[in-house]
Short mmCIF file of C-alpha atoms in Angstrom, two decimals:
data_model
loop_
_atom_site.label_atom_id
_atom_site.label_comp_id
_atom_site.label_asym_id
_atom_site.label_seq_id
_atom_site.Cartn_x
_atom_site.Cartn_y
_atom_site.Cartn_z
CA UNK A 1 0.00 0.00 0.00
CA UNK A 2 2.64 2.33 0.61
CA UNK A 3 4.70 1.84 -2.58
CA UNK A 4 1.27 2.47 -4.69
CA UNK A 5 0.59 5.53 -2.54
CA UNK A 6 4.20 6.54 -3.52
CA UNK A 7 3.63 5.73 -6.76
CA UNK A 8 0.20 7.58 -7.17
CA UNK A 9 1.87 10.94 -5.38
CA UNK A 10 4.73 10.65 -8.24
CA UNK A 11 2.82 10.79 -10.87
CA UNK A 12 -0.14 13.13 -9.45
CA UNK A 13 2.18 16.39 -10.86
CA UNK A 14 2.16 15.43 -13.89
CA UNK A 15 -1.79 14.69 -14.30
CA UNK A 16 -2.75 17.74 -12.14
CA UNK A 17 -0.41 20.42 -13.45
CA UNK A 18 -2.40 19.74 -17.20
CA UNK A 19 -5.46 20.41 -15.49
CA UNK A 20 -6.73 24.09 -15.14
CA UNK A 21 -8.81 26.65 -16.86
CA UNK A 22 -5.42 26.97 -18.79
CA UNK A 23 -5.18 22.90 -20.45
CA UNK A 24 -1.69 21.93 -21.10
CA UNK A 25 -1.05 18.64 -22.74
CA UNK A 26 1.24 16.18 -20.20
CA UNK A 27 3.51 15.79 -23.05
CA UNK A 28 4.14 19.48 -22.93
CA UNK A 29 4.08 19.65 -18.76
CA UNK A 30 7.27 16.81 -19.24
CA UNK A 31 8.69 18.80 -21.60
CA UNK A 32 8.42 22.00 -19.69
CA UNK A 33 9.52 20.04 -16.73
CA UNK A 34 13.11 18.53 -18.59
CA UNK A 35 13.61 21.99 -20.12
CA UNK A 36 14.44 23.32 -17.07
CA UNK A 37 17.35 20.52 -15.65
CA UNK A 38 20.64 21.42 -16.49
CA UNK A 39 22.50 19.48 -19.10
CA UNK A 40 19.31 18.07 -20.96
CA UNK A 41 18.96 18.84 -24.45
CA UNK A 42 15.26 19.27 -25.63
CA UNK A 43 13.49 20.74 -28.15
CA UNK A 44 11.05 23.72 -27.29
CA UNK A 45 7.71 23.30 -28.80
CA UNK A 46 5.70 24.85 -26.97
CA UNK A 47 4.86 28.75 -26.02
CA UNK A 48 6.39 31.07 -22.98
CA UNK A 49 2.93 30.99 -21.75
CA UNK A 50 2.77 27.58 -21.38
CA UNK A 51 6.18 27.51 -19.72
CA UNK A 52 4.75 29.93 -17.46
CA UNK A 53 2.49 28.20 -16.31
CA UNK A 54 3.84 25.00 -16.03
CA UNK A 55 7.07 26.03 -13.75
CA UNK A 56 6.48 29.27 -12.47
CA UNK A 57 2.64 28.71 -11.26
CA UNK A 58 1.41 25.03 -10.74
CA UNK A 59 4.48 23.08 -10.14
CA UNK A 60 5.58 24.97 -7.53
CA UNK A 61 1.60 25.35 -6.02
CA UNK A 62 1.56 21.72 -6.39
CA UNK A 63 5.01 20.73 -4.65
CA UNK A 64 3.74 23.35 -1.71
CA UNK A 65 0.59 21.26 -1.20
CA UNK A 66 2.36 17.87 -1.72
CA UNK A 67 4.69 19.12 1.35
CA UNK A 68 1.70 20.72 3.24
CA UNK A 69 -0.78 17.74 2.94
CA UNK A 70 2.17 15.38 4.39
CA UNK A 71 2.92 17.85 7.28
CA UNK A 72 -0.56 17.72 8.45
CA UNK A 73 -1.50 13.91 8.13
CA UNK A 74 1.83 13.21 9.81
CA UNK A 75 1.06 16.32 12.70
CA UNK A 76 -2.87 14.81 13.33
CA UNK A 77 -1.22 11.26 13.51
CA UNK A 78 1.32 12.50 16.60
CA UNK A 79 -1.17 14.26 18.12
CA UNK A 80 -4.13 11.60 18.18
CA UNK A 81 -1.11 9.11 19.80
CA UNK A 82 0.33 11.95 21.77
CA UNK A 83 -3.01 13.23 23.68
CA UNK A 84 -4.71 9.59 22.98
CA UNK A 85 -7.70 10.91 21.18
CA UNK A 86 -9.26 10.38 17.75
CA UNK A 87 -10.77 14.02 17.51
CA UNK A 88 -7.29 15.19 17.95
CA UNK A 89 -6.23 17.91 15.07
CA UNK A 90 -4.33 20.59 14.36
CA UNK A 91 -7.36 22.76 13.51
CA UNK A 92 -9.80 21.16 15.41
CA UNK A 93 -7.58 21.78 18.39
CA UNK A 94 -7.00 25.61 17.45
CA UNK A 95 -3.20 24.80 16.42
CA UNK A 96 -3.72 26.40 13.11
CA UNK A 97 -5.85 28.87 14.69
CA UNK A 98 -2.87 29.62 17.07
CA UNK A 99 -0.20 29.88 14.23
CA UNK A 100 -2.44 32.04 12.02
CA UNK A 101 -2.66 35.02 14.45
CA UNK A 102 0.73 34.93 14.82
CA UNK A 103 1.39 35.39 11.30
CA UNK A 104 -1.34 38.32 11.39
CA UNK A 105 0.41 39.90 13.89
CA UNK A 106 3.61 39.67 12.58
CA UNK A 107 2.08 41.35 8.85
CA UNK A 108 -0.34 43.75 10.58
CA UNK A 109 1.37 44.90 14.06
CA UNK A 110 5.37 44.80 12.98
CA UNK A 111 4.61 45.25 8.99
CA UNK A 112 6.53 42.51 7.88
CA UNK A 113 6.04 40.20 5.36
CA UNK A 114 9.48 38.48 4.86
CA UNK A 115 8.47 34.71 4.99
CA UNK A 116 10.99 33.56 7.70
CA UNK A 117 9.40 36.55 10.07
CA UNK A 118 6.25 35.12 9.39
CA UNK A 119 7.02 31.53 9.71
CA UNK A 120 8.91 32.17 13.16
CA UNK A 121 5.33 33.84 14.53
CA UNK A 122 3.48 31.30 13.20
CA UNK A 123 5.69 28.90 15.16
CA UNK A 124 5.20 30.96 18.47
CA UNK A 125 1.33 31.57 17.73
CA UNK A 126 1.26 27.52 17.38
CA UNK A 127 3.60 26.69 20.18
CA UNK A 128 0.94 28.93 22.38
CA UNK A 129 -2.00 27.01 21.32
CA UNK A 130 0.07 24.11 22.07
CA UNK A 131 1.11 24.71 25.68
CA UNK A 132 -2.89 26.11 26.29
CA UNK A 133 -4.03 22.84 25.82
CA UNK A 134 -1.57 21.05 27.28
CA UNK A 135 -2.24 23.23 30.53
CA UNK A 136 -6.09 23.10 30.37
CA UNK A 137 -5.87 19.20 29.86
CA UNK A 138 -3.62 18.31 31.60
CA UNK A 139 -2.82 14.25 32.25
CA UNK A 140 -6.66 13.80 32.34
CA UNK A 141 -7.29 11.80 28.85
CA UNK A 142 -10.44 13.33 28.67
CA UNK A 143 -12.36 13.81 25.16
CA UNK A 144 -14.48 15.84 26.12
CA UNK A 145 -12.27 18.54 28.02
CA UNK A 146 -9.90 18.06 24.79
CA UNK A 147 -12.54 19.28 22.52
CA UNK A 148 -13.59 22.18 24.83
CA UNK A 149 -10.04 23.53 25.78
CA UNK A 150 -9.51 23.13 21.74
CA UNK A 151 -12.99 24.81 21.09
CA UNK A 152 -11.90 27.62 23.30
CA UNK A 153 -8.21 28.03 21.76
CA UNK A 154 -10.10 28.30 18.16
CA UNK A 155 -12.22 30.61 18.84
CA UNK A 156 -9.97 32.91 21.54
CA UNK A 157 -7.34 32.49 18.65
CA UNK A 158 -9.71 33.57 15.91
CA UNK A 159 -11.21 36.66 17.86
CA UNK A 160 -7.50 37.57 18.69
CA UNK A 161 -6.99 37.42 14.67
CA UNK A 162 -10.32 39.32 14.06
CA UNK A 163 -9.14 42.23 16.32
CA UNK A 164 -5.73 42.48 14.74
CA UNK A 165 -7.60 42.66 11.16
CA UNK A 166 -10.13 45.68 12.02
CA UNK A 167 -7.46 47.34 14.47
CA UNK A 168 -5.29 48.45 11.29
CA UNK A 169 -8.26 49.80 9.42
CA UNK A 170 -6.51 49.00 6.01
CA UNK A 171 -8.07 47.15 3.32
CA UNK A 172 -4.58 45.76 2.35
CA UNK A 173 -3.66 44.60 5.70
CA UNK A 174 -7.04 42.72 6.03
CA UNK A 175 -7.15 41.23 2.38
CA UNK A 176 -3.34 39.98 3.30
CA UNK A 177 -4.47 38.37 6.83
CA UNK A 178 -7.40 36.54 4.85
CA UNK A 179 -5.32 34.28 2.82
CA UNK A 180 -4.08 32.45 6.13
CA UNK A 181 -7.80 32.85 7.70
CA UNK A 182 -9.08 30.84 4.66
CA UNK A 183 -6.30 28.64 3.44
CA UNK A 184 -4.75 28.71 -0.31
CA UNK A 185 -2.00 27.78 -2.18
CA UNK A 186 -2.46 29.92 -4.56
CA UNK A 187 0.45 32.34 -3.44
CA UNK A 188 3.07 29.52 -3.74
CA UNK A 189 6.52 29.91 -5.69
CA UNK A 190 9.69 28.37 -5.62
CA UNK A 191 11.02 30.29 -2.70
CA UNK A 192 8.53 28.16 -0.46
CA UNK A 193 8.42 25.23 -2.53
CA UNK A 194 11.34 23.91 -1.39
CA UNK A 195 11.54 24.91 1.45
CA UNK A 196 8.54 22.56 2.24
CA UNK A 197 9.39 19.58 0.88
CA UNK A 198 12.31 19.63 2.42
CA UNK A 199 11.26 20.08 5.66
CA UNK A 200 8.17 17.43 4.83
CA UNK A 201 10.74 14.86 4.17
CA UNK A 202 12.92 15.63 7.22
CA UNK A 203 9.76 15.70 9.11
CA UNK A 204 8.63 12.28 7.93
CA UNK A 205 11.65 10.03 8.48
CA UNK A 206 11.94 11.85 12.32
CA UNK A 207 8.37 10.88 13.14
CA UNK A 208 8.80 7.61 11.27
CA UNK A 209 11.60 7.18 13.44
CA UNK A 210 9.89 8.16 16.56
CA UNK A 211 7.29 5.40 15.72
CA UNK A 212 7.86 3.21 19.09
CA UNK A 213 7.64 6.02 21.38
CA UNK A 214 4.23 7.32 19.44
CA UNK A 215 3.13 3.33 20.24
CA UNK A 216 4.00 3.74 23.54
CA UNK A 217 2.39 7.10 24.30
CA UNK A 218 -0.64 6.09 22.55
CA UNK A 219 -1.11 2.98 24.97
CA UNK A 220 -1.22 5.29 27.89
CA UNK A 221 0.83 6.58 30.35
CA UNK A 222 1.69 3.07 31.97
CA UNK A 223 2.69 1.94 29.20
CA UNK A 224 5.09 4.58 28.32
CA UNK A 225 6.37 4.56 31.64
CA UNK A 226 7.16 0.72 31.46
CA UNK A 227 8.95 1.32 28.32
CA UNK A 228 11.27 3.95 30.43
CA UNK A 229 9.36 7.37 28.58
CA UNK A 230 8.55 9.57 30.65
CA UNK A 231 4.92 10.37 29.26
CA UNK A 232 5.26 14.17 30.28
CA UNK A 233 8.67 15.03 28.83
CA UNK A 234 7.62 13.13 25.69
CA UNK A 235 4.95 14.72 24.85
CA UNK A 236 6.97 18.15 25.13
CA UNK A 237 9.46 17.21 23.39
CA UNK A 238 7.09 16.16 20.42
CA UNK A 239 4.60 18.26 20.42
CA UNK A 240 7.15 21.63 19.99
CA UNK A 241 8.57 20.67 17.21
CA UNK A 242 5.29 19.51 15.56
CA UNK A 243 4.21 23.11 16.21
CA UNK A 244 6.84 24.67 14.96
CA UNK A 245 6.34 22.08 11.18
CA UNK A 246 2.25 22.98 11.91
CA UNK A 247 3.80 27.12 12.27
CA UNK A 248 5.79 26.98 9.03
CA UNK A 249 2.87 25.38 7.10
CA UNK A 250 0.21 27.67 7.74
CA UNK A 251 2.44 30.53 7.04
CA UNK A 252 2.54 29.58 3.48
CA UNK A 253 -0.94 28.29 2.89
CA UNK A 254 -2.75 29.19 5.55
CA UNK A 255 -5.03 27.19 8.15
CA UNK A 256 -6.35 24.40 6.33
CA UNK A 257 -8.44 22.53 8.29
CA UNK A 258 -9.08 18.73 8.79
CA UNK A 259 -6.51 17.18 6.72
CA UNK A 260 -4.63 15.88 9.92
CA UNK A 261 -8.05 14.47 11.26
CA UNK A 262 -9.27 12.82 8.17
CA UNK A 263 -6.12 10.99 6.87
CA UNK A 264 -4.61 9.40 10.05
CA UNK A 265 -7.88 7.58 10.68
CA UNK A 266 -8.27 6.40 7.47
CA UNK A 267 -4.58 5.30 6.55
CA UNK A 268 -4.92 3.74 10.33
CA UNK A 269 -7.73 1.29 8.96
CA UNK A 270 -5.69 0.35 5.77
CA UNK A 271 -1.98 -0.02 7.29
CA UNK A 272 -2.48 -0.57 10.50
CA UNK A 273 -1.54 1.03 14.24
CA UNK A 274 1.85 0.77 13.95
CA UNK A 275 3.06 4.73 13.67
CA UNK A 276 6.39 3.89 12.05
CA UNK A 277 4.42 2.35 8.91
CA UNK A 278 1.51 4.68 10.07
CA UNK A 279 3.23 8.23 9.54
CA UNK A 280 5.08 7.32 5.95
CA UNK A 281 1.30 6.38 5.26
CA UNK A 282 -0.26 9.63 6.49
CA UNK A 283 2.64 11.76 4.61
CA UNK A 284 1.63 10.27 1.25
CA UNK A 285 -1.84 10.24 1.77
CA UNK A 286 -1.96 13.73 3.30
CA UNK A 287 0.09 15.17 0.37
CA UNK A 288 -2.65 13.35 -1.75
CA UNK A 289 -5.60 14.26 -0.38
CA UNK A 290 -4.70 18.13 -0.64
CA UNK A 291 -3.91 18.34 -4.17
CA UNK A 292 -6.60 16.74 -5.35
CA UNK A 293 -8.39 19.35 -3.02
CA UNK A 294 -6.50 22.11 -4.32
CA UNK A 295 -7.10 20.59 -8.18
CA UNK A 296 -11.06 20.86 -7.52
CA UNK A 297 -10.88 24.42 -5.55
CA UNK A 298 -8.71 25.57 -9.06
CA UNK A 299 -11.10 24.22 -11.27
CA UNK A 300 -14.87 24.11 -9.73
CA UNK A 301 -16.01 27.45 -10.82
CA UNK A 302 -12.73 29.01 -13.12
CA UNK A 303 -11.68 31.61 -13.57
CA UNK A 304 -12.57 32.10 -10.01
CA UNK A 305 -10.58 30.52 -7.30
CA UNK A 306 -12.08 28.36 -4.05
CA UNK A 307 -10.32 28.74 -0.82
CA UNK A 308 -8.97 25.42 -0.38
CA UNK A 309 -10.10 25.68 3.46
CA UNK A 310 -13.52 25.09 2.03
CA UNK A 311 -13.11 21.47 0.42
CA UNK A 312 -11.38 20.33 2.98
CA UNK A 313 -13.96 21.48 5.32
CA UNK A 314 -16.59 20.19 3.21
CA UNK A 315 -14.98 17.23 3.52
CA UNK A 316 -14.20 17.25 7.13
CA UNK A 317 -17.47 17.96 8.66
CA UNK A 318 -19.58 14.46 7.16
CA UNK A 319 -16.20 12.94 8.78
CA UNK A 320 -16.59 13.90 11.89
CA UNK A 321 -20.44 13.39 12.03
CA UNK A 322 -19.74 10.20 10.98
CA UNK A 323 -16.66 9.14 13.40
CA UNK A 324 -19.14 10.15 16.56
CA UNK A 325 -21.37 8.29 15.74
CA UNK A 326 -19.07 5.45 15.50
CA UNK A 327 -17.54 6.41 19.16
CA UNK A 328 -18.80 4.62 22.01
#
C-alpha cells in the first residue's frame, strides 16, 4: 500500500499540473519540466505561456501542497497518539488557529512580510496554542475537556486574529491576513516550494523514526512509563517541534483545516496502528488528499478561485459526524 501511494503521489504532478482553466497537454508539462534541468537537451515546442504556467505557477503550487498535505497527516497522527484521542487535530484543536494570528500579527502589528518573520510567529502563535491545551488538559485523557479547551483556543485564537484585522483599518492589511484565515496555495513559488518539501521529508523520516515512542504514548501513560518514557517530557518534546512544522505550514498556505483528522484515521484502517508504517502512510496520503483538493478548488467554478479551506472542510465535517457516531 505504501509503494502504490508513492507511486500515485509521483505521478499526481504530472496529471494535475495539465489540469486548469489553462489545459496543457502532459507531453508538454514533461517537456516544460526537462527543459528546465541542467545538461538536458530538448526541443522547445511549446509557447512562454505555457512555460509559465507550467514552472512558475502550478508546479511549484503543487510541490507546496504535496509538502503541506504530508505535514498535516503526519502532525494529526502525533497528536491523536500523543493526547490519545481520535478528535485530535491541528485545527480542530485551534493549532492552526494559534499559528495564524501569529502570522497576522507579525504582517499587521510589525509590517513585515518576509516569509521567515512570518514563519517564526506562526511557530510561536502555534507553540501557544500548544502549551494552552496542554495546561487546560492536563494528564486527564479526557475527550471531552480536549474538545472544549480546543474549542476555546479556536475561537480565543480567531477573535484575537479578528481584532488584529479591524485594528489596522486598512483594506490591504485585512485582504493579506485573509489568505491564512481561509487557506490557499495559490500564493506559492519556488522560494517556499522547497523549502517545504524539504522540511516534509525531514519531518517524515523523524516521526517515522519516533514510531515506538508514538506506540508507547498512545497505549497510555503506563505503558510509556514501562517502556522507560517519561509520558510528560515526551509529549513536550514532540509536540514543539510539531508546532513549529504545523507554524511553518500555515504561514505559506494558511489554516487548512481537517486534513490531519481525516487521513490518520483512514490510513490507520488500511496499514495498520503501527506509527512507524503509520506516519510514511499519512505523509503520502496527506500530500494526496490536498492536491486533489487544491485541483477541484482551481477548477470548480474558473476563472474564479475556491479557498482550499472550504473542500477540505466540506470534507471534514460528514467525517466527523460520521466518526461520533461510531464512538462509544
Amino acid at each position: 500500500m505504501l509503494f502504490a501511494l508513492l507511486a500515485a503521489v509521483l505521478v499526481l504532478p504530472l496529471v494535475t499540473i495539465a489540469i486548469g482553466p489553462a489545459a496543457v497537454s502532459v507531453g508538454d508539462v514533461i517537456g516544460v519540466i526537462k527543459s528546465h534541468i541542467p545538461s538536458l537537451d530538448v526541443d522547445i515546442t511549446w509557447s512562454q505561456n505555457v512555460d509559465a504556467i507550467v514552472w512558475k505557477t502550478r508546479l511549484p503550487r503543487i510541490i507546496s501542497g504535496l509538502a503541506i498535505g504530508a505535514i498535516l497527516g503526519i502532525a494529526g497522527a502525533v497528536m491523536q497518539a500523543v493526547v490519545r484521542n481520535p478528535l485530535a487535530e491541528p485545527y480542530v484543536l485551534g493549532v492552526s488557529s494559534g499559528a495564524s494570528t501569529g502570522a497576522a500579527a507579525m504582517i499587521i502589528l510589525f509590517g513585515s512580510i518576509a516569509s521567515w518573520s512570518v514563519g517564526l510567529a506562526a511557530f510561536a502563535g502555534a507553540l501557544a496554542a500548544t502549551l494552552f491545551l496542554l495546561l487546560v488538559t492536563g494528564n486527564s485523557g479526557s475527550s471531552l475537556r480536549l474538545i472544549l479547551a480546543g474549542l476555546a483556543a479556536n475561537f480565543g485564537f480567531q477573535a484575537l486574529t479578528n481584532f488584529i484585522i479591524f485594528s489596522s483599518g486598512t483594506p490591504e492589511a485585512t485582504q493579506a491576513v485573509m489568505f491564512w484565515m481561509l487557506g490557499s496555495l495559490a500564493r506559492a513559488n519556488w522560494s517556499q516550494a522547497v523549502p517545504l518539501i524539504v522540511t516534509a521529508l525531514i519531518f517524515s523520516v523523524v516521526v517515522a523514526l519516533f514510531g515506538p515512542v508514538l506506540d508507547a504514548l498512545s497505549s497510555g501513560d503506563r505503558t510509556a512509563q514501562s517502556v522507560g518514557i517519561e509520558p510528560t517530557k515526551a509529549r513536550l518534546a514532540i509536540l514543539i517541534p510539531v508546532s513549529a512544522v504545523i507554524g511553518i505550514a500555515v504561514a505559506s498556505s494558511g489554516a487548512i483545516g481537517f486534513v490531519g483528522l481525516i487521513i490518520p484515521h483512514v490510513m490507520r484502517s488500511i496499514v495498520g496502528s503501527s506509527h512507524r508504517v503509520l506516519t510514511l502512510g499519512c505523509a503520502l496520503a496527506g500530500a494526496f488528499f490536498l492536491v486533489i483538493a487544491d485541483t477541484f478548488a482551481r477548477i470548480a467554478f474558473a476563472p474564479i478561485e475556491m479557498p482550499i479551506g472550504v473542500i477540505t472542510g466540506m470534507v471534514g465535517v460528514p467525517f466527523i459526524v460520521l466518526l461520533v457516531r461510531r464512538m462509544k
